[in-house]
Amino acid sequence: MTHTLILLRHGNSEWNQKNLFTGWVDVGLTDQGRAEATRAGEMIAAFEKQPDVQYTSLLKRAIHTANIALQVADLDWLPVKRSWRLNERHYGALQGKDKAQTLDEFGEEKFMTWRRSFDVPPPVLGDDAEYSQVHDKRYEGIDGEIPRTESLELVIDRMLPYWESDITKDLAASKTVLVTAHGNSLRALVKHLDGISDDAIASLNIPTGIPLVYELDDNFMPIKPAYYLDPEAAAAGAAAVASQGKK
Ligand SMILES: O=C(O)[C@H](O)COP(=O)(O)O
């Protein structure tokens, strides 16, 4: 049988707008982000399969995006499961830094290695730093250590076990699943689903606020290429993400 998975990156956030590295810093949506979430809700409402369950990270830009979208789709009641394992990649010492300034200061190669390499994490963020999450209550009791930085590889390491233990269980129970998360936690999942190589994943960018639909087989692998519900807007949005920091 076919299982349907809908992925949604949160709408434009306050720090997307300011062009700052965000990671685990819990910033809200902008007016643009709320408008994107509204549009995502309209697309979900018009889609042939309605979600039966939703997943989000523990970060409010994803939570609010899902709430707005589901309100528009008249699905406010949808059961929700949240996990830190769907959080954005922890951006280490880059959290709170301006992307354009970082590019100027460190040069394109280093900047792109930090943003898009598979296995090179940014420098570690100190526990006393303003944008550290080590004392944040919501992460008390998470198994293992709270990250101080993460590469995409490390995101896959903490995200995939949750995909396997929880999300695929709902898919197996014939539920259509909506996952509202982040640029890099979704890149991690897309890498797994599409079997993208460690090198090729560097050029994959996920646009904000546009549902991406997967139809999966019983092994939870795609039976055909995934598609955005608004492909033109998705292409423009992905290009905008790719050029962040550049002049
Ligand atoms: O955390 C962030 O800064 C963004 O949400 C993702 O940023 P990136 O596209 O630079 O990885």
PDB file of C-alpha atoms in Angstrom, residues 2-146:
ATOM      1  CA  THR A   2       0.963   3.634  -0.404  1.00  0.00           C
ATOM      2  CA  HIS A   3       1.733   5.846   2.571  1.00  0.00           C
ATOM      3  CA  THR A   4       1.560   9.631   2.303  1.00  0.00           C
ATOM      4  CA  LEU A   5       4.009  11.949   4.042  1.00  0.00           C
ATOM      5  CA  ILE A   6       3.793  15.738   3.836  1.00  0.00           C
ATOM      6  CA  LEU A   7       6.872  17.750   4.828  1.00  0.00           C
ATOM      7  CA  LEU A   8       6.611  21.461   5.608  1.00  0.00           C
ATOM      8  CA  ARG A   9       9.427  23.846   6.480  1.00  0.00           C
ATOM      9  CA  HIS A  10       8.289  26.627   8.828  1.00  0.00           C
ATOM     10  CA  GLY A  11       7.466  30.032   7.331  1.00  0.00           C
ATOM     11  CA  ASN A  12       9.898  32.949   7.268  1.00  0.00           C
ATOM     12  CA  SER A  13      11.156  33.611  10.805  1.00  0.00           C
ATOM     13  CA  GLU A  14      12.322  36.799  12.520  1.00  0.00           C
ATOM     14  CA  TRP A  15      15.912  35.673  12.113  1.00  0.00           C
ATOM     15  CA  ASN A  16      15.444  34.506   8.511  1.00  0.00           C
ATOM     16  CA  GLN A  17      14.328  38.076   7.883  1.00  0.00           C
ATOM     17  CA  LYS A  18      17.392  39.488   9.671  1.00  0.00           C
ATOM     18  CA  ASN A  19      19.646  36.982   7.870  1.00  0.00           C
ATOM     19  CA  LEU A  20      21.000  35.506  11.133  1.00  0.00           C
ATOM     20  CA  PHE A  21      22.057  31.901  11.750  1.00  0.00           C
ATOM     21  CA  THR A  22      19.262  30.547  13.959  1.00  0.00           C
ATOM     22  CA  GLY A  23      19.662  26.846  14.755  1.00  0.00           C
ATOM     23  CA  TRP A  24      18.135  26.034  18.150  1.00  0.00           C
ATOM     24  CA  VAL A  25      17.360  29.680  19.042  1.00  0.00           C
ATOM     25  CA  ASP A  26      13.585  29.882  19.463  1.00  0.00           C
ATOM     26  CA  VAL A  27      12.474  32.820  17.313  1.00  0.00           C
ATOM     27  CA  GLY A  28       8.953  33.552  16.070  1.00  0.00           C
ATOM     28  CA  LEU A  29       7.455  33.968  12.613  1.00  0.00           C
ATOM     29  CA  THR A  30       7.315  37.253  10.707  1.00  0.00           C
ATOM     30  CA  ASP A  31       4.148  38.518   8.999  1.00  0.00           C
ATOM     31  CA  GLN A  32       5.556  36.974   5.830  1.00  0.00           C
ATOM     32  CA  GLY A  33       6.023  33.662   7.675  1.00  0.00           C
ATOM     33  CA  ARG A  34       2.422  33.720   8.904  1.00  0.00           C
ATOM     34  CA  ALA A  35       1.233  34.453   5.352  1.00  0.00           C
ATOM     35  CA  GLU A  36       3.307  31.508   4.070  1.00  0.00           C
ATOM     36  CA  ALA A  37       1.764  29.261   6.734  1.00  0.00           C
ATOM     37  CA  THR A  38      -1.714  30.415   5.706  1.00  0.00           C
ATOM     38  CA  ARG A  39      -0.949  29.595   2.065  1.00  0.00           C
ATOM     39  CA  ALA A  40       0.437  26.190   3.130  1.00  0.00           C
ATOM     40  CA  GLY A  41      -2.851  25.551   4.950  1.00  0.00           C
ATOM     41  CA  GLU A  42      -4.802  26.383   1.796  1.00  0.00           C
ATOM     42  CA  MET A  43      -2.666  23.953  -0.200  1.00  0.00           C
ATOM     43  CA  ILE A  44      -3.141  21.227   2.422  1.00  0.00           C
ATOM     44  CA  ALA A  45      -6.912  21.846   2.444  1.00  0.00           C
ATOM     45  CA  ALA A  46      -7.025  21.429  -1.348  1.00  0.00           C
ATOM     46  CA  PHE A  47      -4.808  18.314  -1.339  1.00  0.00           C
ATOM     47  CA  GLU A  48      -6.507  14.972  -1.960  1.00  0.00           C
ATOM     48  CA  LYS A  49      -5.227  13.392   1.263  1.00  0.00           C
ATOM     49  CA  GLN A  50      -5.734  15.165   4.570  1.00  0.00           C
ATOM     50  CA  PRO A  51      -3.218  14.630   7.372  1.00  0.00           C
ATOM     51  CA  ASP A  52      -4.318  12.371  10.244  1.00  0.00           C
ATOM     52  CA  VAL A  53      -1.479  13.233  12.598  1.00  0.00           C
ATOM     53  CA  GLN A  54       1.124  15.982  12.806  1.00  0.00           C
ATOM     54  CA  TYR A  55       4.688  16.135  14.047  1.00  0.00           C
ATOM     55  CA  THR A  56       6.689  19.259  14.925  1.00  0.00           C
ATOM     56  CA  SER A  57      10.012  20.182  16.487  1.00  0.00           C
ATOM     57  CA  LEU A  58      10.110  21.924  19.879  1.00  0.00           C
ATOM     58  CA  LEU A  59      10.707  25.309  18.229  1.00  0.00           C
ATOM     59  CA  LYS A  60       7.889  27.821  17.928  1.00  0.00           C
ATOM     60  CA  ARG A  61       8.525  28.804  14.315  1.00  0.00           C
ATOM     61  CA  ALA A  62       7.574  25.229  13.346  1.00  0.00           C
ATOM     62  CA  ILE A  63       4.792  24.928  15.948  1.00  0.00           C
ATOM     63  CA  HIS A  64       3.162  28.216  14.890  1.00  0.00           C
ATOM     64  CA  THR A  65       3.466  27.365  11.189  1.00  0.00           C
ATOM     65  CA  ALA A  66       1.686  24.052  11.770  1.00  0.00           C
ATOM     66  CA  ASN A  67      -0.980  25.689  13.963  1.00  0.00           C
ATOM     67  CA  ILE A  68      -1.754  28.348  11.359  1.00  0.00           C
ATOM     68  CA  ALA A  69      -1.749  25.909   8.444  1.00  0.00           C
ATOM     69  CA  LEU A  70      -3.995  23.437  10.253  1.00  0.00           C
ATOM     70  CA  GLN A  71      -6.365  26.182  11.366  1.00  0.00           C
ATOM     71  CA  VAL A  72      -6.742  27.280   7.738  1.00  0.00           C
ATOM     72  CA  ALA A  73      -7.320  23.638   6.718  1.00  0.00           C
ATOM     73  CA  ASP A  74      -9.932  23.294   9.517  1.00  0.00           C
ATOM     74  CA  LEU A  75      -7.796  20.616  11.147  1.00  0.00           C
ATOM     75  CA  ASP A  76      -7.047  22.355  14.466  1.00  0.00           C
ATOM     76  CA  TRP A  77      -7.944  19.150  16.281  1.00  0.00           C
ATOM     77  CA  LEU A  78      -5.209  17.070  14.664  1.00  0.00           C
ATOM     78  CA  PRO A  79      -3.231  14.979  17.194  1.00  0.00           C
ATOM     79  CA  VAL A  80       0.288  16.355  17.617  1.00  0.00           C
ATOM     80  CA  LYS A  81       3.622  14.826  18.568  1.00  0.00           C
ATOM     81  CA  ARG A  82       6.658  17.030  19.140  1.00  0.00           C
ATOM     82  CA  SER A  83      10.300  16.115  19.437  1.00  0.00           C
ATOM     83  CA  TRP A  84      13.655  17.859  19.767  1.00  0.00           C
ATOM     84  CA  ARG A  85      14.825  15.305  17.199  1.00  0.00           C
ATOM     85  CA  LEU A  86      13.028  17.346  14.533  1.00  0.00           C
ATOM     86  CA  ASN A  87      14.703  20.610  15.645  1.00  0.00           C
ATOM     87  CA  GLU A  88      16.803  22.648  13.258  1.00  0.00           C
ATOM     88  CA  ARG A  89      20.470  21.699  13.058  1.00  0.00           C
ATOM     89  CA  HIS A  90      22.281  23.235  16.069  1.00  0.00           C
ATOM     90  CA  TYR A  91      24.397  25.925  14.439  1.00  0.00           C
ATOM     91  CA  GLY A  92      27.019  26.062  17.215  1.00  0.00           C
ATOM     92  CA  ALA A  93      28.911  29.333  17.647  1.00  0.00           C
ATOM     93  CA  LEU A  94      27.286  30.686  14.477  1.00  0.00           C
ATOM     94  CA  GLN A  95      23.883  30.987  16.246  1.00  0.00           C
ATOM     95  CA  GLY A  96      22.963  34.674  16.308  1.00  0.00           C
ATOM     96  CA  LYS A  97      25.636  35.644  13.755  1.00  0.00           C
ATOM     97  CA  ASP A  98      24.827  37.584  10.605  1.00  0.00           C
ATOM     98  CA  LYS A  99      25.172  35.363   7.514  1.00  0.00           C
ATOM     99  CA  ALA A 100      26.531  38.138   5.254  1.00  0.00           C
ATOM    100  CA  GLN A 101      29.084  39.236   7.881  1.00  0.00           C
ATOM    101  CA  THR A 102      30.143  35.621   8.442  1.00  0.00           C
ATOM    102  CA  LEU A 103      30.664  35.193   4.703  1.00  0.00           C
ATOM    103  CA  ASP A 104      32.768  38.404   4.591  1.00  0.00           C
ATOM    104  CA  GLU A 105      34.798  37.449   7.634  1.00  0.00           C
ATOM    105  CA  PHE A 106      35.561  33.800   6.810  1.00  0.00           C
ATOM    106  CA  GLY A 107      35.225  33.656   3.008  1.00  0.00           C
ATOM    107  CA  GLU A 108      32.943  31.615   0.768  1.00  0.00           C
ATOM    108  CA  GLU A 109      34.656  28.243   1.187  1.00  0.00           C
ATOM    109  CA  LYS A 110      34.487  28.154   4.979  1.00  0.00           C
ATOM    110  CA  PHE A 111      30.998  29.712   5.005  1.00  0.00           C
ATOM    111  CA  MET A 112      29.641  27.072   2.622  1.00  0.00           C
ATOM    112  CA  THR A 113      31.471  24.273   4.440  1.00  0.00           C
ATOM    113  CA  TRP A 114      29.729  25.291   7.647  1.00  0.00           C
ATOM    114  CA  ARG A 115      26.343  25.731   5.950  1.00  0.00           C
ATOM    115  CA  ARG A 116      26.253  22.826   3.557  1.00  0.00           C
ATOM    116  CA  SER A 117      29.023  20.256   4.044  1.00  0.00           C
ATOM    117  CA  PHE A 118      27.813  16.864   5.223  1.00  0.00           C
ATOM    118  CA  ASP A 119      30.120  16.266   8.149  1.00  0.00           C
ATOM    119  CA  VAL A 120      31.842  19.506   9.206  1.00  0.00           C
ATOM    120  CA  PRO A 121      30.074  21.133  12.175  1.00  0.00           C
ATOM    121  CA  PRO A 122      30.490  24.874  12.905  1.00  0.00           C
ATOM    122  CA  PRO A 123      32.616  25.765  15.968  1.00  0.00           C
ATOM    123  CA  VAL A 124      31.158  24.669  19.312  1.00  0.00           C
ATOM    124  CA  LEU A 125      28.930  27.115  21.207  1.00  0.00           C
ATOM    125  CA  GLY A 126      30.072  27.648  24.825  1.00  0.00           C
ATOM    126  CA  ASP A 127      27.588  26.756  27.568  1.00  0.00           C
ATOM    127  CA  ASP A 128      27.590  30.323  28.917  1.00  0.00           C
ATOM    128  CA  ALA A 129      27.011  31.922  25.530  1.00  0.00           C
ATOM    129  CA  GLU A 130      23.892  34.050  25.062  1.00  0.00           C
ATOM    130  CA  TYR A 131      22.386  31.660  22.514  1.00  0.00           C
ATOM    131  CA  SER A 132      23.220  28.371  24.249  1.00  0.00           C
ATOM    132  CA  GLN A 133      20.325  25.968  24.993  1.00  0.00           C
ATOM    133  CA  VAL A 134      22.037  23.897  27.695  1.00  0.00           C
ATOM    134  CA  HIS A 135      19.916  25.448  30.466  1.00  0.00           C
ATOM    135  CA  ASP A 136      16.660  25.396  28.519  1.00  0.00           C
ATOM    136  CA  LYS A 137      13.980  23.473  30.441  1.00  0.00           C
ATOM    137  CA  ARG A 138      12.452  21.905  27.351  1.00  0.00           C
ATOM    138  CA  TYR A 139      15.587  19.849  26.785  1.00  0.00           C
ATOM    139  CA  GLU A 140      15.822  18.490  30.337  1.00  0.00           C
ATOM    140  CA  GLY A 141      15.934  14.742  30.195  1.00  0.00           C
ATOM    141  CA  ILE A 142      16.686  14.316  26.512  1.00  0.00           C
ATOM    142  CA  ASP A 143      18.722  11.221  26.015  1.00  0.00           C
ATOM    143  CA  GLY A 144      22.362  11.979  25.367  1.00  0.00           C
ATOM    144  CA  GLU A 145      23.914  15.415  25.566  1.00  0.00           C
ATOM    145  CA  ILE A 146      22.291  18.586  24.320  1.00  0.00           C
TER     146      ILE A 146
END
